[in-house]
Structure formats: structure tokens, C-alpha cells
């Protein structure tokens, strides 16, 4: 009811549990997955309204650059505590379970509202959580917490075997498959994630390929089914960080502020080519005069090699180097997903600002 009524979560506190000051992040996301499902089953708008408001609250106040949240031992926190966690805490994101819960909520809300922009969070988690994870070992030790700490972090497997996240890891993979495409009631197809894949539609088979995170390229091949009289419309989600329209060739198209609409003709195999310009930009979280900054290249969070603290650069100082890396002020930045076990890095950087 807090979100249904539009009230402030931080004016309340849990009545029981390990932490009676703040609410548990993963449990709340799961609760609103239930609300979204109840809307699906009953059509009662109050459940959808509550879920949408909760999602807006998360995106505005809790989610950090990777798409993760629960930045200090899994709690929903006010802004000053999030900043403190990013600067000092090493257990910053319960990787597998929280990713699974978020992917489900994004999928439910996309299906319920038709708003493809919910896919932005799924894209961030695909690259910076799922692909950035270490593989679970044969004895059940899994990549439980991600480490986003400005004091320096690394990737490690949990010392306790067969935790909840051990079982959730494969569920994340199956949930990602459900987030790649959505079907329109008019037979059109919505491409949510730029993952190499193929899907069968009523009138055609659609194949998505490309090397999006390397050069911004996406190819959409449409192969008509025999005897299909109608063409196929494919809608491509516009990523939130894209500011310059992509170059689109091969088919007729239209675009609006949320999507690119590709129109494939009946009876002819056609390929649409899209070329995006992936920007380098920063994500800041501030509390008064102290904050934490992260850098991204398109959907990829960048982390500096090593744990030595240095002056914090701005995104415009990052210069492209080799293999998708960047340099600034003598430091080398690599995609977080490329770091391996026990490699040291810094994902967040201390930010001071005069207010």
C-alpha cells in the first residue's frame, strides 16, 4: 500500500527481521512481481499501479550503473547510505537472485504496459551481472555478491556452497531468454535485447545478429514463410543512452522516441542493418557534497585496473584504446564483464561537488 498510495518508503521500517531499520531489496522486488502477476490474473489496476510506482522508485533512487541495487547487504537505502555503501562496502549486489527478480519484473511490466523502455534495466543486467558473473564451481560455490566498492574490489566465489544464488544462476539464464522478444497482438515483433537469436513469427522467421557492444551493429534478417501473404513488422527498442539516431539500411522504417519500426515486405528475404553510436558517459549518485561516479560505454560498465585511488576523471576524458578499453589520467578502464576471478579493479570513484 505504500507505493499504491504514493507514500515515502523511508517513513516506515520493518517490524521484524534481521534489519529493522531498512527493508530487504530482493524481497520487495519479488513482492511486486507477485503484484504484477496478480494484475495479469485479475485485471485489477491497483496491482499494476503499485508495481509501476515501485519500479519507478527503484530506477530513480536505488539502481546503480550496473542495473544492480541493494548496495549494502541487500537493503533498500536512502541516498546518503547508498553513497556510503558504494564508497566502502564490498557486498554491494546480491548478484544472481536480484538479477532474476529484476528481469521478471521488467518482463511483467513490459507485457502489461507495452512500454519497451523497461528493457533498459534488463540490458544492463545482462552485460554487467549475468555475463560479468564467475561460473559456479562443481561444489556449488557461486558468484553471490558483486563488489562495486570505490576502495577497490574483485570477483570471488562465495565460501559457502549451495546457497540460494547457486540455484538461481540457471534461472537467470532462462529468464533472459524470455526477455529477448515480445509479441504484439497485431503479429508484430518487439526486439528488446540485442542477443544473437532466432524466433518464429506468424509470417516469418526473424534472426538477430551483430556485434553490438563492439561496434554498435545489429542485423535483423527476416525470412518469409511459404505462402505468407503479409509482411513482418519488427520494433527495435531504443536504448536509453542513445542520443544520436542509428544509421538504418536495407528496409523501410520509421522511428519515434522509444523505438525503431522496421517494415519487411512479404515474399522476400530481407536484412535490416542498424549501426548505433555507443557513447561513453557517467552515472553519478550524490548526497550533498559527496558522491560516487561510475563510467559506461553503451550498456557496459567500465572499471579501472587496480585498487589505487586516483583523482576522478570525467567521461569526456576517457579515450578509446584497444579491445574495447579506455584510458584517462594514466589509468586503463576495461568492461567490468571482462574481469576474471581475483583481478583487482575500481568501479566507483569518489565524487565531490559544491552545492
Short mmCIF file of C-alpha atoms in Angstrom, two decimals:
data_model
loop_
_atom_site.label_atom_id
_atom_site.label_comp_id
_atom_site.label_asym_id
_atom_site.label_seq_id
_atom_site.Cartn_x
_atom_site.Cartn_y
_atom_site.Cartn_z
CA UNK A 1 0.00 0.00 0.00
CA UNK A 2 2.94 2.38 0.50
CA UNK A 3 3.53 2.59 -3.26
CA UNK A 4 -0.13 2.38 -4.19
CA UNK A 5 -0.74 5.45 -2.04
CA UNK A 6 2.40 7.21 -3.30
CA UNK A 7 3.95 7.41 0.18
CA UNK A 8 7.62 7.53 1.22
CA UNK A 9 9.07 4.09 1.95
CA UNK A 10 11.67 5.56 4.32
CA UNK A 11 8.99 6.87 6.65
CA UNK A 12 8.37 3.21 7.52
CA UNK A 13 10.60 0.49 8.89
CA UNK A 14 10.29 -3.33 9.12
CA UNK A 15 8.55 -4.71 12.20
CA UNK A 16 10.73 -7.84 12.24
CA UNK A 17 13.71 -9.45 10.60
CA UNK A 18 17.48 -9.13 10.68
CA UNK A 19 17.40 -5.41 9.89
CA UNK A 20 14.59 -3.40 11.48
CA UNK A 21 15.84 -0.09 10.04
CA UNK A 22 15.57 -0.75 6.29
CA UNK A 23 13.59 -3.09 4.03
CA UNK A 24 15.10 -6.04 2.17
CA UNK A 25 15.57 -5.25 -1.54
CA UNK A 26 15.17 -8.70 -3.10
CA UNK A 27 12.05 -9.48 -1.09
CA UNK A 28 10.44 -6.24 -2.19
CA UNK A 29 11.14 -6.83 -5.88
CA UNK A 30 9.65 -10.31 -5.54
CA UNK A 31 6.59 -8.88 -3.80
CA UNK A 32 5.95 -6.60 -6.75
CA UNK A 33 6.49 -9.47 -9.14
CA UNK A 34 3.54 -11.01 -7.33
CA UNK A 35 1.58 -7.77 -7.72
CA UNK A 36 2.31 -7.71 -11.46
CA UNK A 37 1.20 -11.33 -11.76
CA UNK A 38 -2.00 -10.59 -9.83
CA UNK A 39 -2.74 -7.85 -12.35
CA UNK A 40 -2.22 -10.39 -15.13
CA UNK A 41 -4.64 -12.79 -13.45
CA UNK A 42 -7.32 -10.37 -12.22
CA UNK A 43 -7.02 -7.22 -14.33
CA UNK A 44 -7.20 -5.12 -11.14
CA UNK A 45 -5.40 -1.86 -11.94
CA UNK A 46 -4.29 -1.28 -8.35
CA UNK A 47 -1.72 -4.07 -8.66
CA UNK A 48 -0.28 -2.64 -11.87
CA UNK A 49 -0.21 0.88 -10.43
CA UNK A 50 1.66 -0.28 -7.34
CA UNK A 51 4.18 -2.27 -9.40
CA UNK A 52 4.83 0.64 -11.78
CA UNK A 53 5.36 3.07 -8.90
CA UNK A 54 7.71 0.67 -7.17
CA UNK A 55 9.71 0.20 -10.37
CA UNK A 56 9.95 3.99 -10.82
CA UNK A 57 11.14 4.31 -7.21
CA UNK A 58 13.82 1.68 -7.79
CA UNK A 59 15.10 3.25 -11.02
CA UNK A 60 15.19 6.74 -9.56
CA UNK A 61 16.60 6.08 -6.09
CA UNK A 62 18.10 2.57 -5.81
CA UNK A 63 19.51 1.25 -9.08
CA UNK A 64 23.20 1.92 -9.78
CA UNK A 65 25.14 1.87 -13.05
CA UNK A 66 25.18 -1.92 -13.47
CA UNK A 67 21.42 -2.26 -13.00
CA UNK A 68 22.11 -3.63 -9.52
CA UNK A 69 20.58 -2.48 -6.23
CA UNK A 70 20.59 -3.30 -2.52
CA UNK A 71 24.06 -1.76 -2.22
CA UNK A 72 24.75 -2.63 1.42
CA UNK A 73 23.98 -6.22 2.31
CA UNK A 74 20.79 -6.26 0.24
CA UNK A 75 18.86 -3.34 1.77
CA UNK A 76 16.81 -0.56 0.22
CA UNK A 77 18.60 2.59 1.39
CA UNK A 78 18.28 6.38 1.35
CA UNK A 79 20.69 8.21 -0.94
CA UNK A 80 23.32 9.01 1.69
CA UNK A 81 23.60 5.35 2.70
CA UNK A 82 23.87 4.25 -0.95
CA UNK A 83 26.78 6.64 -1.46
CA UNK A 84 28.44 5.34 1.71
CA UNK A 85 27.96 1.74 0.56
CA UNK A 86 29.49 2.40 -2.87
CA UNK A 87 32.50 4.08 -1.26
CA UNK A 88 33.15 1.47 1.43
CA UNK A 89 31.08 -1.74 1.15
CA UNK A 90 32.25 -4.85 -0.74
CA UNK A 91 28.98 -6.83 -0.63
CA UNK A 92 27.21 -4.44 -2.98
CA UNK A 93 24.77 -6.53 -5.03
CA UNK A 94 23.28 -9.97 -4.46
CA UNK A 95 24.04 -10.90 -8.00
CA UNK A 96 22.00 -13.91 -9.09
CA UNK A 97 18.80 -13.62 -7.05
CA UNK A 98 18.41 -9.87 -7.51
CA UNK A 99 19.06 -10.14 -11.24
CA UNK A 100 16.43 -12.85 -11.58
CA UNK A 101 13.86 -10.81 -9.66
CA UNK A 102 14.50 -7.68 -11.72
CA UNK A 103 14.34 -9.49 -15.06
CA UNK A 104 10.96 -10.93 -14.09
CA UNK A 105 9.57 -7.56 -13.04
CA UNK A 106 10.84 -5.88 -16.21
CA UNK A 107 9.21 -8.60 -18.31
CA UNK A 108 5.88 -8.43 -16.47
CA UNK A 109 5.72 -4.64 -16.77
CA UNK A 110 6.71 -4.63 -20.44
CA UNK A 111 3.98 -7.16 -21.26
CA UNK A 112 1.38 -5.35 -19.16
CA UNK A 113 2.06 -1.81 -20.40
CA UNK A 114 3.61 -2.24 -23.85
CA UNK A 115 6.38 0.12 -22.72
CA UNK A 116 9.58 -1.35 -24.13
CA UNK A 117 11.70 1.07 -22.06
CA UNK A 118 11.60 -1.36 -19.15
CA UNK A 119 14.11 -3.34 -21.19
CA UNK A 120 16.89 -0.88 -20.33
CA UNK A 121 17.31 -2.43 -16.89
CA UNK A 122 17.36 -5.92 -18.38
CA UNK A 123 20.08 -4.90 -20.83
CA UNK A 124 22.29 -3.52 -18.05
CA UNK A 125 21.87 -6.70 -16.01
CA UNK A 126 22.57 -8.95 -18.99
CA UNK A 127 26.03 -7.47 -19.53
CA UNK A 128 27.03 -6.29 -16.04
CA UNK A 129 25.54 -9.11 -13.96
CA UNK A 130 24.90 -12.26 -15.99
CA UNK A 131 27.87 -12.06 -18.37
CA UNK A 132 30.04 -10.45 -15.68
CA UNK A 133 29.49 -13.36 -13.27
CA UNK A 134 32.00 -16.03 -12.45
CA UNK A 135 30.84 -19.55 -13.24
CA UNK A 136 29.63 -21.65 -10.31
CA UNK A 137 32.14 -24.37 -9.40
CA UNK A 138 31.40 -28.10 -9.17
CA UNK A 139 30.94 -27.95 -5.40
CA UNK A 140 28.23 -25.28 -5.52
CA UNK A 141 30.24 -22.15 -4.71
CA UNK A 142 28.71 -19.32 -6.72
CA UNK A 143 29.26 -15.67 -7.53
CA UNK A 144 26.99 -14.38 -4.78
CA UNK A 145 27.93 -10.72 -4.25
CA UNK A 146 29.25 -8.25 -6.79
CA UNK A 147 31.83 -5.79 -5.44
CA UNK A 148 31.31 -2.19 -6.59
CA UNK A 149 33.48 -0.56 -3.90
CA UNK A 150 35.47 2.62 -4.58
CA UNK A 151 38.18 1.31 -2.22
CA UNK A 152 38.84 -1.42 -4.75
CA UNK A 153 37.11 -4.69 -5.49
CA UNK A 154 37.48 -8.11 -7.06
CA UNK A 155 35.32 -11.03 -8.08
CA UNK A 156 35.13 -14.05 -5.82
CA UNK A 157 33.04 -17.16 -5.27
CA UNK A 158 31.10 -17.39 -2.02
CA UNK A 159 32.86 -19.51 0.58
CA UNK A 160 29.54 -21.20 1.45
CA UNK A 161 28.38 -23.79 -1.08
CA UNK A 162 24.87 -24.38 -2.44
CA UNK A 163 23.42 -21.02 -1.40
CA UNK A 164 20.22 -19.58 -2.86
CA UNK A 165 22.19 -17.88 -5.65
CA UNK A 166 23.65 -21.24 -6.73
CA UNK A 167 20.19 -22.38 -7.77
CA UNK A 168 19.14 -19.00 -9.13
CA UNK A 169 22.04 -18.73 -11.58
CA UNK A 170 20.45 -21.11 -14.17
CA UNK A 171 17.07 -19.43 -13.61
CA UNK A 172 18.62 -16.12 -14.70
CA UNK A 173 19.62 -17.73 -17.99
CA UNK A 174 16.11 -18.99 -18.66
CA UNK A 175 14.57 -15.64 -17.69
CA UNK A 176 16.88 -13.79 -20.08
CA UNK A 177 15.51 -15.89 -22.94
CA UNK A 178 12.02 -14.63 -22.07
CA UNK A 179 13.25 -11.01 -22.19
CA UNK A 180 14.75 -11.01 -25.70
CA UNK A 181 11.47 -10.69 -27.62
CA UNK A 182 7.87 -9.64 -27.07
CA UNK A 183 4.97 -10.29 -29.44
CA UNK A 184 2.41 -7.67 -30.40
CA UNK A 185 -1.26 -8.56 -30.65
CA UNK A 186 -1.12 -7.47 -34.32
CA UNK A 187 1.53 -10.10 -35.12
CA UNK A 188 4.44 -7.67 -34.91
CA UNK A 189 7.64 -8.49 -33.05
CA UNK A 190 9.45 -6.38 -30.45
CA UNK A 191 13.22 -6.85 -30.09
CA UNK A 192 14.16 -5.98 -26.52
CA UNK A 193 17.74 -7.28 -26.19
CA UNK A 194 20.35 -7.37 -28.96
CA UNK A 195 21.34 -11.00 -28.39
CA UNK A 196 22.15 -13.30 -31.29
CA UNK A 197 18.98 -15.36 -31.56
CA UNK A 198 16.12 -16.53 -33.76
CA UNK A 199 12.34 -16.59 -33.33
CA UNK A 200 9.44 -17.87 -35.42
CA UNK A 201 6.60 -15.42 -36.04
CA UNK A 202 3.26 -15.93 -37.80
CA UNK A 203 4.51 -14.79 -41.20
CA UNK A 204 8.29 -15.11 -40.98
CA UNK A 205 11.35 -16.32 -39.11
CA UNK A 206 13.38 -13.44 -37.64
CA UNK A 207 17.09 -13.77 -36.89
CA UNK A 208 19.01 -11.15 -34.90
CA UNK A 209 22.80 -10.95 -35.10
CA UNK A 210 25.57 -8.37 -34.99
CA UNK A 211 28.36 -7.20 -32.71
CA UNK A 212 26.51 -4.58 -30.73
CA UNK A 213 28.82 -4.00 -27.79
CA UNK A 214 31.92 -3.89 -30.01
CA UNK A 215 30.83 -1.64 -32.87
CA UNK A 216 27.13 -0.88 -32.32
CA UNK A 217 25.97 -3.14 -35.16
CA UNK A 218 22.67 -5.05 -35.21
CA UNK A 219 21.37 -7.07 -38.16
CA UNK A 220 17.77 -8.28 -38.43
CA UNK A 221 17.14 -10.97 -41.07
CA UNK A 222 13.52 -11.67 -41.95
CA UNK A 223 12.82 -14.91 -43.85
CA UNK A 224 9.15 -15.13 -45.00
CA UNK A 225 7.24 -18.34 -44.52
CA UNK A 226 5.97 -20.07 -47.63
CA UNK A 227 2.57 -18.73 -48.61
CA UNK A 228 2.60 -15.87 -46.11
CA UNK A 229 0.59 -13.03 -47.64
CA UNK A 230 1.59 -10.34 -45.14
CA UNK A 231 4.95 -8.83 -44.33
CA UNK A 232 6.54 -8.62 -40.91
CA UNK A 233 6.93 -5.56 -38.71
CA UNK A 234 9.80 -5.59 -36.21
CA UNK A 235 10.12 -2.96 -33.48
CA UNK A 236 13.59 -2.29 -32.07
CA UNK A 237 13.94 -0.85 -28.56
CA UNK A 238 15.82 2.44 -28.41
CA UNK A 239 18.43 2.16 -25.62
CA UNK A 240 18.15 4.92 -23.02
CA UNK A 241 21.74 6.10 -23.54
CA UNK A 242 21.47 6.51 -27.33
CA UNK A 243 21.38 10.21 -28.23
CA UNK A 244 22.21 10.04 -31.95
CA UNK A 245 19.80 8.11 -34.22
CA UNK A 246 21.36 4.95 -35.70
CA UNK A 247 22.05 4.52 -39.37
CA UNK A 248 19.40 2.10 -40.70
CA UNK A 249 19.62 0.50 -44.16
CA UNK A 250 18.03 -2.41 -46.02
CA UNK A 251 14.34 -1.86 -45.29
CA UNK A 252 11.75 0.88 -44.93
CA UNK A 253 11.49 2.17 -41.37
CA UNK A 254 10.06 4.79 -39.03
CA UNK A 255 11.19 5.88 -35.60
CA UNK A 256 9.81 7.56 -32.50
CA UNK A 257 11.24 8.43 -29.09
CA UNK A 258 11.07 4.83 -27.86
CA UNK A 259 11.57 2.52 -30.84
CA UNK A 260 12.67 1.98 -34.42
CA UNK A 261 9.98 0.33 -36.57
CA UNK A 262 11.25 -1.90 -39.40
CA UNK A 263 8.89 -2.95 -42.21
CA UNK A 264 9.75 -6.18 -44.07
CA UNK A 265 7.93 -6.93 -47.33
CA UNK A 266 6.08 -10.24 -47.91
CA UNK A 267 7.63 -12.92 -50.09
CA UNK A 268 11.17 -11.52 -50.00
CA UNK A 269 14.02 -12.28 -47.61
CA UNK A 270 15.41 -9.01 -46.38
CA UNK A 271 18.02 -7.86 -43.87
CA UNK A 272 17.88 -4.60 -41.96
CA UNK A 273 21.19 -3.19 -40.74
CA UNK A 274 21.38 -0.81 -37.79
CA UNK A 275 24.55 0.95 -36.68
CA UNK A 276 24.43 2.65 -33.29
CA UNK A 277 26.95 5.12 -31.92
CA UNK A 278 27.65 3.95 -28.37
CA UNK A 279 28.53 6.87 -26.09
CA UNK A 280 30.86 6.99 -23.11
CA UNK A 281 29.07 8.60 -20.20
CA UNK A 282 28.98 8.76 -16.42
CA UNK A 283 26.45 7.76 -13.78
CA UNK A 284 26.65 9.84 -10.61
CA UNK A 285 24.96 9.26 -7.27
CA UNK A 286 25.19 12.29 -4.99
CA UNK A 287 24.43 13.08 -1.37
CA UNK A 288 25.05 16.76 -0.58
CA UNK A 289 28.77 17.26 -1.33
CA UNK A 290 29.88 13.63 -1.56
CA UNK A 291 29.09 11.13 -4.26
CA UNK A 292 30.12 8.09 -6.29
CA UNK A 293 30.72 8.03 -10.04
CA UNK A 294 30.73 5.13 -12.49
CA UNK A 295 31.52 5.11 -16.21
CA UNK A 296 29.75 3.26 -19.02
CA UNK A 297 30.31 2.63 -22.72
CA UNK A 298 26.87 1.92 -24.08
CA UNK A 299 25.46 -0.74 -21.72
CA UNK A 300 28.88 -1.79 -20.41
CA UNK A 301 30.11 -0.54 -17.04
CA UNK A 302 33.82 0.25 -17.10
CA UNK A 303 36.20 -0.43 -14.22
CA UNK A 304 39.74 0.89 -13.73
CA UNK A 305 42.52 -1.65 -13.31
CA UNK A 306 43.99 -1.87 -9.80
CA UNK A 307 42.84 -0.50 -6.44
CA UNK A 308 45.00 2.61 -6.04
CA UNK A 309 42.75 5.67 -5.62
CA UNK A 310 43.43 8.47 -8.09
CA UNK A 311 41.69 11.74 -8.98
CA UNK A 312 38.29 11.07 -10.51
CA UNK A 313 38.07 11.88 -14.24
CA UNK A 314 35.01 12.87 -16.26
CA UNK A 315 33.59 10.77 -19.08
CA UNK A 316 34.88 13.18 -21.73
CA UNK A 317 38.45 12.40 -20.60
CA UNK A 318 38.15 8.71 -21.46
CA UNK A 319 39.95 7.96 -24.72
CA UNK A 320 39.32 4.78 -26.71
CA UNK A 321 42.20 2.29 -26.64
CA UNK A 322 42.41 -1.35 -27.80
CA UNK A 323 39.96 -4.22 -27.20
CA UNK A 324 37.06 -2.07 -26.00
CA UNK A 325 39.17 -0.40 -23.32
CA UNK A 326 39.66 3.28 -22.50
CA UNK A 327 42.36 5.36 -20.82
CA UNK A 328 42.22 8.52 -18.71
CA UNK A 329 44.80 10.18 -16.45
CA UNK A 330 47.19 7.26 -16.83
CA UNK A 331 44.57 4.64 -15.90
CA UNK A 332 43.17 1.89 -18.07
CA UNK A 333 39.43 1.16 -17.97
CA UNK A 334 38.03 -2.21 -19.06
CA UNK A 335 34.47 -3.54 -19.24
CA UNK A 336 33.52 -4.95 -15.85
CA UNK A 337 32.30 -8.13 -17.54
CA UNK A 338 35.86 -8.85 -18.76
CA UNK A 339 37.42 -9.06 -15.29
CA UNK A 340 38.20 -12.55 -14.04
CA UNK A 341 38.39 -14.07 -10.56
CA UNK A 342 40.58 -12.13 -8.07
CA UNK A 343 41.55 -9.38 -10.53
CA UNK A 344 41.50 -6.05 -8.72
CA UNK A 345 39.55 -3.07 -10.06
CA UNK A 346 37.72 0.09 -9.08
CA UNK A 347 34.20 0.53 -10.44
CA UNK A 348 33.12 3.59 -8.45
CA UNK A 349 35.06 6.76 -7.86
CA UNK A 350 34.79 9.39 -5.14
CA UNK A 351 32.99 12.48 -6.40
CA UNK A 352 32.94 15.80 -4.56
CA UNK A 353 30.68 18.58 -5.71
CA UNK A 354 29.89 22.02 -4.41
CA UNK A 355 26.17 22.50 -3.87
#
